[in-house]
XYZ file of C-alpha atoms in Angstrom:
538
model
C -3.296 -184.173 -14.702
C -3.096 -187.950 -14.847
C 0.309 -188.995 -16.128
C 2.268 -192.097 -16.990
C 4.826 -193.997 -15.053
C 8.169 -192.589 -16.235
C 9.526 -196.078 -16.889
C 7.135 -196.494 -19.819
C 9.355 -194.217 -21.857
C 12.809 -194.673 -20.446
C 14.088 -194.561 -23.965
C 12.927 -194.497 -27.518
C 9.543 -193.784 -28.933
C 7.610 -194.900 -31.939
C 9.355 -195.544 -35.189
C 13.032 -194.816 -35.092
C 14.909 -194.261 -38.236
C 17.193 -192.348 -40.914
C 19.040 -189.766 -45.454
C 19.591 -187.693 -48.905
C 19.636 -184.632 -51.217
C 19.182 -183.322 -54.745
C 20.345 -183.904 -58.260
C 20.474 -187.209 -60.068
C 18.646 -188.677 -63.016
C 14.996 -188.035 -63.624
C 12.731 -190.848 -62.458
C 11.686 -193.322 -65.120
C 8.050 -192.875 -66.166
C 5.648 -195.454 -64.855
C 4.669 -196.727 -68.268
C 8.293 -197.742 -68.907
C 8.516 -199.777 -65.723
C 9.221 -203.441 -65.502
C 5.942 -204.561 -63.990
C 4.012 -207.690 -63.300
C 0.286 -208.194 -63.378
C -1.469 -209.798 -60.406
C -2.643 -213.373 -60.471
C -5.971 -214.525 -59.134
C -6.103 -214.747 -55.353
C -6.818 -218.187 -53.961
C -9.002 -217.033 -51.055
C -11.134 -213.973 -50.311
C -9.372 -211.126 -48.580
C -10.255 -210.408 -44.950
C -12.357 -207.252 -44.741
C -13.304 -205.766 -41.362
C -16.193 -203.318 -41.170
C -17.730 -201.272 -38.343
C -19.952 -204.150 -37.189
C -17.030 -206.571 -36.856
C -15.828 -207.094 -33.279
C -12.248 -206.505 -34.486
C -13.021 -203.030 -35.805
C -12.356 -201.209 -32.510
C -8.789 -202.528 -32.446
C -8.019 -202.243 -36.139
C -9.270 -198.678 -36.605
C -6.330 -197.342 -34.569
C -2.573 -197.661 -34.264
C -0.127 -197.226 -31.405
C -0.739 -193.513 -30.774
C -4.111 -193.396 -29.048
C -4.614 -189.752 -30.008
C -5.719 -191.002 -33.407
C -8.789 -193.191 -33.959
C -10.115 -193.572 -37.504
C -13.583 -194.345 -38.827
C -12.968 -196.020 -42.198
C -15.649 -197.876 -44.117
C -13.460 -200.960 -44.044
C -10.074 -202.327 -43.063
C -8.514 -204.823 -45.441
C -5.954 -207.224 -44.063
C -3.752 -208.206 -46.979
C -1.666 -211.375 -46.938
C -0.263 -211.294 -50.500
C 0.862 -208.783 -53.092
C -2.120 -209.753 -55.230
C -4.456 -208.773 -52.415
C -2.716 -205.421 -52.141
C -3.197 -204.835 -55.861
C -6.882 -205.679 -55.590
C -7.430 -203.417 -52.575
C -5.701 -200.511 -54.286
C -7.608 -201.041 -57.532
C -10.914 -201.240 -55.693
C -10.170 -197.938 -53.967
C -9.214 -196.287 -57.266
C -12.299 -197.604 -59.070
C -14.677 -196.523 -56.291
C -13.046 -193.115 -55.819
C -12.378 -193.771 -52.149
C -9.324 -192.583 -50.263
C -6.971 -195.331 -49.081
C -4.302 -195.304 -46.371
C -1.615 -197.922 -45.772
C -0.613 -199.165 -42.322
C 2.069 -201.693 -41.396
C 2.883 -201.383 -37.673
C 0.659 -198.436 -36.807
C 3.303 -196.254 -35.098
C 2.563 -193.042 -36.988
C 2.932 -189.839 -34.980
C 0.134 -188.064 -36.875
C -3.274 -188.977 -38.331
C -1.951 -190.180 -41.689
C -3.836 -193.507 -41.443
C -6.806 -192.328 -39.364
C -7.882 -189.072 -41.041
C -11.635 -188.634 -41.371
C -11.400 -188.668 -45.210
C -9.912 -192.176 -45.274
C -12.449 -194.792 -46.339
C -10.192 -197.848 -46.675
C -7.271 -198.800 -44.429
C -4.980 -201.342 -46.033
C -3.451 -203.235 -43.105
C -0.200 -205.047 -43.965
C 0.452 -206.559 -40.547
C -0.233 -210.096 -41.812
C 2.483 -209.775 -44.458
C 5.250 -210.639 -42.028
C 7.707 -213.030 -43.661
C 11.508 -212.886 -43.573
C 13.355 -215.130 -46.005
C 16.407 -215.374 -48.220
C 16.037 -214.766 -51.946
C 18.770 -216.886 -53.517
C 18.203 -215.422 -56.976
C 18.805 -211.844 -55.809
C 21.351 -212.800 -53.108
C 19.351 -210.658 -50.719
C 17.023 -211.024 -47.753
C 13.344 -210.505 -48.499
C 11.408 -208.754 -45.730
C 7.690 -208.064 -45.906
C 6.322 -204.756 -44.569
C 4.264 -206.056 -41.663
C 7.019 -207.882 -39.812
C 8.005 -206.170 -36.508
C 11.657 -205.260 -36.108
C 12.014 -207.627 -33.175
C 11.047 -210.481 -35.487
C 13.368 -209.194 -38.224
C 16.293 -209.317 -35.792
C 15.359 -212.749 -34.490
C 14.845 -214.323 -37.914
C 17.966 -212.852 -39.512
C 20.178 -213.689 -36.553
C 18.905 -217.181 -35.787
C 18.720 -218.108 -39.449
C 21.916 -216.641 -40.841
C 23.854 -214.831 -38.082
C 23.270 -211.384 -39.617
C 21.181 -208.329 -38.791
C 19.908 -205.004 -40.093
C 21.061 -201.855 -38.240
C 17.541 -200.572 -37.706
C 15.392 -199.223 -34.870
C 15.300 -199.938 -31.150
C 11.559 -200.486 -30.757
C 10.825 -204.174 -31.494
C 7.119 -203.573 -32.180
C 7.714 -201.089 -35.013
C 7.105 -202.761 -38.375
C 9.536 -202.752 -41.272
C 7.052 -201.110 -43.650
C 7.222 -197.449 -42.711
C 10.428 -197.697 -40.710
C 12.791 -198.707 -43.493
C 11.564 -196.311 -46.166
C 11.760 -193.434 -43.679
C 15.465 -194.048 -43.089
C 15.610 -196.419 -40.134
C 18.215 -195.805 -37.395
C 19.000 -197.424 -34.069
C 21.614 -198.467 -31.545
C 24.082 -199.892 -34.084
C 23.731 -197.239 -36.793
C 26.881 -195.438 -35.642
C 28.754 -198.674 -36.368
C 26.908 -199.966 -39.472
C 24.828 -197.131 -40.922
C 21.109 -196.689 -41.478
C 18.676 -199.405 -42.516
C 18.331 -197.777 -45.954
C 22.073 -197.982 -46.451
C 21.490 -201.741 -46.813
C 18.359 -201.544 -48.980
C 18.879 -203.344 -52.280
C 15.381 -203.123 -53.715
C 11.651 -202.811 -53.242
C 8.548 -204.460 -54.642
C 5.818 -201.838 -54.734
C 2.235 -201.483 -55.955
C 1.794 -198.212 -57.843
C -1.075 -196.525 -59.686
C -0.292 -195.188 -63.157
C -1.840 -192.388 -65.171
C -4.229 -195.012 -66.556
C -5.529 -195.504 -62.997
C -4.453 -199.141 -63.023
C -2.657 -200.724 -60.069
C 0.433 -202.711 -60.962
C 3.471 -204.248 -59.274
C 6.887 -202.710 -59.904
C 10.326 -203.856 -58.769
C 13.030 -201.241 -58.294
C 16.643 -201.830 -57.223
C 19.800 -199.823 -56.669
C 21.473 -201.378 -59.716
C 22.890 -198.603 -61.878
C 21.193 -199.928 -65.013
C 17.771 -200.444 -63.416
C 15.281 -198.215 -65.294
C 13.302 -197.933 -62.049
C 16.260 -196.919 -59.898
C 14.745 -193.539 -58.990
C 11.819 -195.346 -57.414
C 14.277 -197.325 -55.270
C 16.028 -194.086 -54.344
C 12.748 -192.477 -53.317
C 12.300 -195.283 -50.769
C 15.630 -194.628 -49.081
C 14.332 -191.959 -46.723
C 11.207 -190.217 -48.053
C 8.826 -191.922 -45.645
C 5.664 -193.940 -46.171
C 2.464 -193.126 -48.024
C 4.098 -191.280 -50.920
C 4.535 -193.433 -54.005
C 2.640 -196.683 -53.515
C 2.445 -199.735 -51.272
C 5.725 -201.522 -50.555
C 5.013 -205.247 -50.381
C 8.619 -206.451 -50.061
C 12.055 -205.107 -49.234
C 15.266 -206.746 -50.369
C 18.242 -206.197 -48.080
C 21.876 -206.582 -49.072
C 24.798 -204.433 -48.001
C 26.662 -202.448 -50.653
C 29.807 -204.289 -51.599
C 28.484 -207.676 -50.450
C 29.737 -210.470 -52.700
C 29.306 -214.185 -53.167
C 26.251 -216.338 -52.583
C 26.558 -217.085 -48.864
C 23.624 -215.414 -47.016
C 25.859 -214.915 -43.978
C 27.914 -212.429 -46.012
C 25.073 -210.311 -47.412
C 24.394 -208.221 -44.288
C 26.584 -207.257 -41.298
C 26.872 -209.399 -38.198
C 25.741 -207.809 -34.932
C 27.850 -207.785 -31.765
C 27.968 -211.092 -29.899
C 27.410 -209.267 -26.624
C 26.866 -205.713 -25.437
C 27.325 -203.779 -22.228
C 24.148 -202.031 -21.028
C 24.265 -199.105 -18.656
C 21.760 -196.757 -17.042
C 22.787 -193.854 -14.831
C 20.759 -190.917 -13.537
C 21.239 -187.450 -12.082
C 18.368 -186.603 -9.675
C 16.505 -183.356 -10.250
C 16.513 -182.630 -6.522
C 20.252 -181.984 -6.786
C 20.056 -180.179 -10.128
C 20.066 -176.443 -10.833
C 20.380 -174.469 -14.055
C 24.175 -174.264 -13.922
C 24.550 -178.000 -13.348
C 21.997 -178.834 -16.034
C 23.774 -176.586 -18.516
C 27.108 -178.266 -17.789
C 25.601 -181.738 -18.197
C 24.022 -180.842 -21.533
C 27.153 -179.074 -22.783
C 29.309 -182.076 -21.827
C 26.983 -184.433 -23.665
C 26.848 -182.383 -26.856
C 30.568 -181.695 -26.823
C 31.419 -185.395 -26.440
C 29.304 -186.273 -29.491
C 30.773 -183.447 -31.547
C 34.245 -184.871 -30.798
C 33.482 -188.598 -31.088
C 31.071 -189.074 -34.002
C 33.427 -189.248 -36.965
C 33.050 -192.380 -39.119
C 36.487 -193.617 -38.017
C 35.987 -192.984 -34.287
C 36.388 -196.052 -32.039
C 33.285 -194.771 -30.256
C 31.034 -195.754 -33.162
C 30.637 -198.931 -31.079
C 28.730 -196.854 -28.488
C 25.147 -195.569 -28.612
C 23.207 -193.786 -25.917
C 20.044 -191.878 -25.190
C 20.148 -188.911 -22.840
C 16.677 -188.320 -21.405
C 16.173 -185.136 -19.437
C 12.678 -185.786 -18.069
C 10.497 -183.016 -16.743
C 11.475 -182.453 -13.105
C 8.305 -184.293 -12.025
C 9.969 -187.407 -13.483
C 12.699 -187.158 -10.867
C 15.899 -187.422 -12.911
C 17.933 -186.901 -16.029
C 18.661 -190.427 -17.325
C 21.459 -191.724 -19.561
C 20.950 -195.157 -21.122
C 23.956 -196.534 -23.009
C 25.024 -199.573 -25.017
C 28.416 -200.554 -26.358
C 29.609 -203.495 -28.427
C 31.378 -205.662 -25.837
C 33.728 -206.915 -28.547
C 35.153 -203.478 -29.275
C 38.715 -203.026 -27.935
C 38.526 -201.604 -24.423
C 34.705 -201.525 -24.515
C 34.144 -201.297 -20.755
C 36.777 -198.620 -20.372
C 35.256 -196.594 -23.239
C 31.808 -196.810 -21.705
C 33.048 -195.560 -18.344
C 35.028 -192.762 -19.957
C 31.897 -191.674 -21.798
C 29.822 -191.539 -18.616
C 32.622 -189.703 -16.825
C 32.854 -187.162 -19.657
C 29.120 -186.438 -19.556
C 29.216 -186.046 -15.765
C 32.457 -184.049 -15.535
C 32.130 -180.875 -13.473
C 28.378 -181.271 -12.936
C 28.809 -181.641 -9.192
C 26.386 -184.553 -8.891
C 27.521 -188.164 -8.717
C 25.340 -190.141 -11.120
C 23.284 -192.965 -9.657
C 24.054 -196.325 -11.272
C 20.731 -198.024 -11.932
C 21.891 -200.778 -14.292
C 25.205 -202.156 -15.491
C 25.383 -205.581 -17.120
C 26.659 -207.604 -20.048
C 24.071 -209.277 -22.296
C 23.931 -211.268 -25.538
C 22.986 -208.960 -28.403
C 19.649 -210.528 -29.372
C 18.381 -210.371 -25.785
C 19.515 -206.763 -25.574
C 17.243 -205.794 -28.487
C 14.349 -206.164 -26.030
C 15.945 -203.997 -23.322
C 13.325 -201.511 -22.056
C 15.988 -198.823 -21.815
C 15.646 -198.336 -25.577
C 12.301 -199.839 -26.548
C 9.311 -197.699 -27.463
C 6.159 -196.618 -25.659
C 3.259 -198.537 -24.233
C 0.761 -198.892 -27.141
C -2.128 -197.751 -24.949
C -0.880 -194.166 -24.553
C -1.145 -190.849 -26.373
C 1.946 -188.951 -27.498
C 3.299 -185.981 -29.407
C 6.890 -185.576 -30.589
C 8.958 -183.065 -32.578
C 12.367 -183.946 -34.037
C 15.825 -182.432 -34.521
C 19.045 -183.334 -36.311
C 22.024 -181.627 -34.617
C 25.354 -181.096 -36.355
C 27.158 -179.614 -33.378
C 26.769 -179.036 -29.649
C 23.629 -177.408 -28.284
C 23.675 -173.634 -28.112
C 23.443 -171.832 -24.772
C 20.000 -170.556 -25.782
C 18.756 -174.082 -26.564
C 19.979 -175.395 -23.218
C 18.395 -172.492 -21.347
C 15.049 -172.989 -23.102
C 15.093 -176.714 -22.395
C 15.817 -176.102 -18.717
C 13.033 -173.551 -18.459
C 10.417 -175.959 -19.821
C 11.694 -179.023 -17.990
C 11.357 -177.159 -14.692
C 8.016 -175.450 -15.309
C 5.684 -175.468 -12.300
C 2.527 -174.907 -14.373
C 2.984 -178.283 -16.062
C 3.671 -181.684 -14.553
C 4.184 -184.967 -16.374
C 6.960 -187.433 -15.509
C 6.790 -188.733 -19.085
C 7.556 -185.405 -20.764
C 11.180 -185.177 -21.870
C 13.865 -184.566 -24.422
C 14.966 -187.896 -25.903
C 18.442 -187.385 -27.347
C 20.065 -190.199 -29.347
C 23.687 -190.634 -30.401
C 24.110 -190.281 -34.146
C 26.776 -189.902 -36.796
C 29.574 -192.421 -37.178
C 28.966 -194.724 -40.141
C 25.794 -192.785 -40.954
C 27.991 -189.899 -42.056
C 30.100 -192.021 -44.414
C 27.292 -191.966 -46.990
C 27.049 -189.003 -49.353
C 23.995 -186.791 -48.739
C 22.720 -187.344 -52.297
C 23.168 -191.122 -52.289
C 19.876 -191.736 -50.493
C 16.770 -189.699 -49.677
C 18.189 -188.872 -46.224
C 20.206 -185.658 -46.671
C 21.294 -185.355 -43.019
C 24.737 -186.959 -43.265
C 26.643 -184.512 -41.090
C 24.792 -184.875 -37.760
C 26.124 -186.043 -34.408
C 22.850 -186.149 -32.444
C 19.238 -186.862 -33.296
C 16.554 -186.010 -30.787
C 12.981 -185.082 -30.081
C 10.923 -183.097 -27.650
C 8.159 -185.503 -26.646
C 5.423 -186.174 -24.134
C 3.308 -189.249 -23.373
C 0.078 -189.312 -21.414
C -3.083 -191.353 -20.891
C -6.192 -189.178 -20.963
C -7.683 -187.102 -23.766
C -8.452 -184.426 -21.166
C -4.687 -183.813 -20.925
C -4.129 -183.377 -24.661
C -3.969 -179.589 -24.658
C -1.493 -179.359 -21.780
C 0.897 -181.963 -23.179
C 0.752 -180.896 -26.808
C 1.185 -177.305 -25.668
C 4.256 -178.178 -23.605
C 5.909 -179.984 -26.522
C 5.164 -177.169 -28.957
C 6.315 -174.402 -26.634
C 9.531 -176.112 -25.553
C 10.469 -176.847 -29.166
C 9.540 -173.351 -30.354
C 11.643 -171.704 -27.666
C 14.648 -173.971 -28.215
C 14.707 -172.843 -31.858
C 13.422 -169.307 -31.407
C 16.376 -167.858 -33.335
C 15.355 -169.763 -36.486
C 11.599 -169.316 -36.482
C 10.691 -172.022 -33.991
C 12.102 -174.914 -36.053
C 15.624 -176.391 -36.532
C 16.410 -174.740 -39.861
C 19.550 -176.292 -41.384
C 22.590 -174.209 -40.456
C 25.935 -174.745 -38.734
C 24.231 -176.229 -35.660
C 20.985 -177.881 -36.791
C 20.032 -179.920 -39.844
C 16.252 -180.111 -39.984
C 13.820 -182.849 -38.985
C 13.198 -186.604 -39.296
C 10.307 -187.759 -41.482
C 9.568 -190.869 -39.386
C 8.739 -188.543 -36.495
C 6.025 -186.862 -38.551
C 5.019 -183.411 -37.304
C 2.332 -181.430 -39.157
C 3.165 -178.361 -37.061
C 6.151 -177.838 -39.363
C 3.711 -176.656 -42.027
C 1.698 -174.478 -39.639
C 2.706 -170.771 -39.649
C 1.765 -170.547 -35.975
C 4.659 -172.885 -35.119
C 7.006 -172.386 -38.064
C 7.696 -168.695 -38.600
C 10.825 -169.302 -40.662
C 10.867 -169.033 -44.448
C 11.725 -172.740 -44.720
C 8.817 -175.022 -45.747
C 8.172 -178.290 -43.956
C 9.450 -180.430 -46.828
C 12.831 -178.693 -46.885
C 13.203 -179.349 -43.149
C 12.830 -183.066 -43.907
C 14.466 -183.418 -47.327
C 16.408 -180.182 -47.930
C 17.045 -179.730 -51.664
C 16.303 -183.402 -52.290
C 12.614 -182.546 -52.266
C 12.700 -181.485 -55.921
C 14.039 -184.881 -56.931
C 11.358 -186.601 -54.867
C 8.710 -184.510 -56.595
C 9.892 -185.821 -59.954
C 9.628 -189.384 -58.667
C 6.131 -188.632 -57.413
C 5.071 -187.288 -60.806
C 6.471 -190.363 -62.536
C 5.150 -193.060 -60.229
C 2.003 -191.583 -58.717
C 0.901 -189.077 -61.384
C -2.716 -188.957 -60.162
C -1.683 -188.268 -56.548
C -3.623 -191.272 -55.314
C -1.280 -191.885 -52.366
C -1.392 -188.849 -50.109
C -1.525 -187.522 -46.577
C -0.849 -184.208 -44.840
C 2.913 -184.386 -45.454
C 3.131 -186.509 -48.581
C 5.329 -185.546 -51.526
C 3.582 -183.227 -53.970
C 4.149 -183.955 -57.701
C 6.543 -181.632 -59.532
């Protein structure tokens, strides 16, 4: 099997991200919305068809497992162009899919039934809206550019994902988490409003604005975009960002400020010195530390890490860490964390990196950034409320040391979670997992289509066995809390891989799914926006 260089995936993967549950007011019907009609476009929209030399690039996203064959790809640059593209698709009876950064785990934008791909990558502006006292971010802007523009322009940031090439579009509405979420919460915790193109019962496309204001008649539409994922209700053409409780008119006070500097660390425990007992101790230490240090008031909310037990062919179990250098005793806390994870393992960790960096530069650190966009990958996600169970650790060890499978880029990628994330009530946003201390995935990356079966099989089997006691999936209980919608996984709806009685949508949304269904019925009553795991109308 041809495999990747392990360094490609030393940390995160595709879109990272973040929260809610049930109850609440019924969504306002679409006909009651405050809407605006499109104005005439000043130039023809760019349309790429199969004969265009750009088609080969634009028919696919980051995950090379998925290559679409749409009739056309429309590159929108304005909200008016989005309205026109949506209306054209409705009028012609053709299925449309929306893509911003192209980091989808599944075939939601490349399915064979999709005739029109609406590409939002050219809608990539970041600005300050003085009227709303909020930052306006378009869906196609990559997170790296969001960080750069917000920080250089106003000295603020959004606590969002670690992969700078992921676009804001799908990332934010799926929850959005990253290296500073333990300190400052999820991206959606700072979402003030959305501008979105919807299709009403009259089959007419229109622009709607929805905010978190208590008296906004469209507030349920805002709420639905705080963690339900993309492709459900319409096309988001603009996000407005402002932290809850922000006051005044100074842009520098509307979002949090990032650290001035951070400490970066990478240590590794070589597999050649590892055995099952040592691996179990390392994993138990790691889970136990997070269970003890992920409260919202913990001083360790300044620290984020990713533990990456690679398949033994990758050579090591790696721990990449970051801590706000301005936190009291930051260096000492970082060392204590590494010592706690390594305690009693019997292997001295190898120090691969240890340095202090300005925050903006650190957002490009390859220890946390996502995969090479030329590869294929499959991932399956977990929210963990407590430490790993003995059975989960044993199953992970068994699959990471299999001799019938070899790929140095197959791993568990385990991210620190909790902290400020857990300050928000589970019903306040569409992300219900507000009691977790870890967030992770079983994932593999590879190059060749000939290796699909082996890699997908490894991911599925490892995940199934880790959660064998709950039907092969992390059913919410005292230990686990379901799955993350931004790491889309259609296996959750497949009875071959989910033998629990819990449907896929309850693994993502828990009892909040019923509220999302009402929003779907109100704002997309014809079901125009859909994919394999989209919200079904009530």
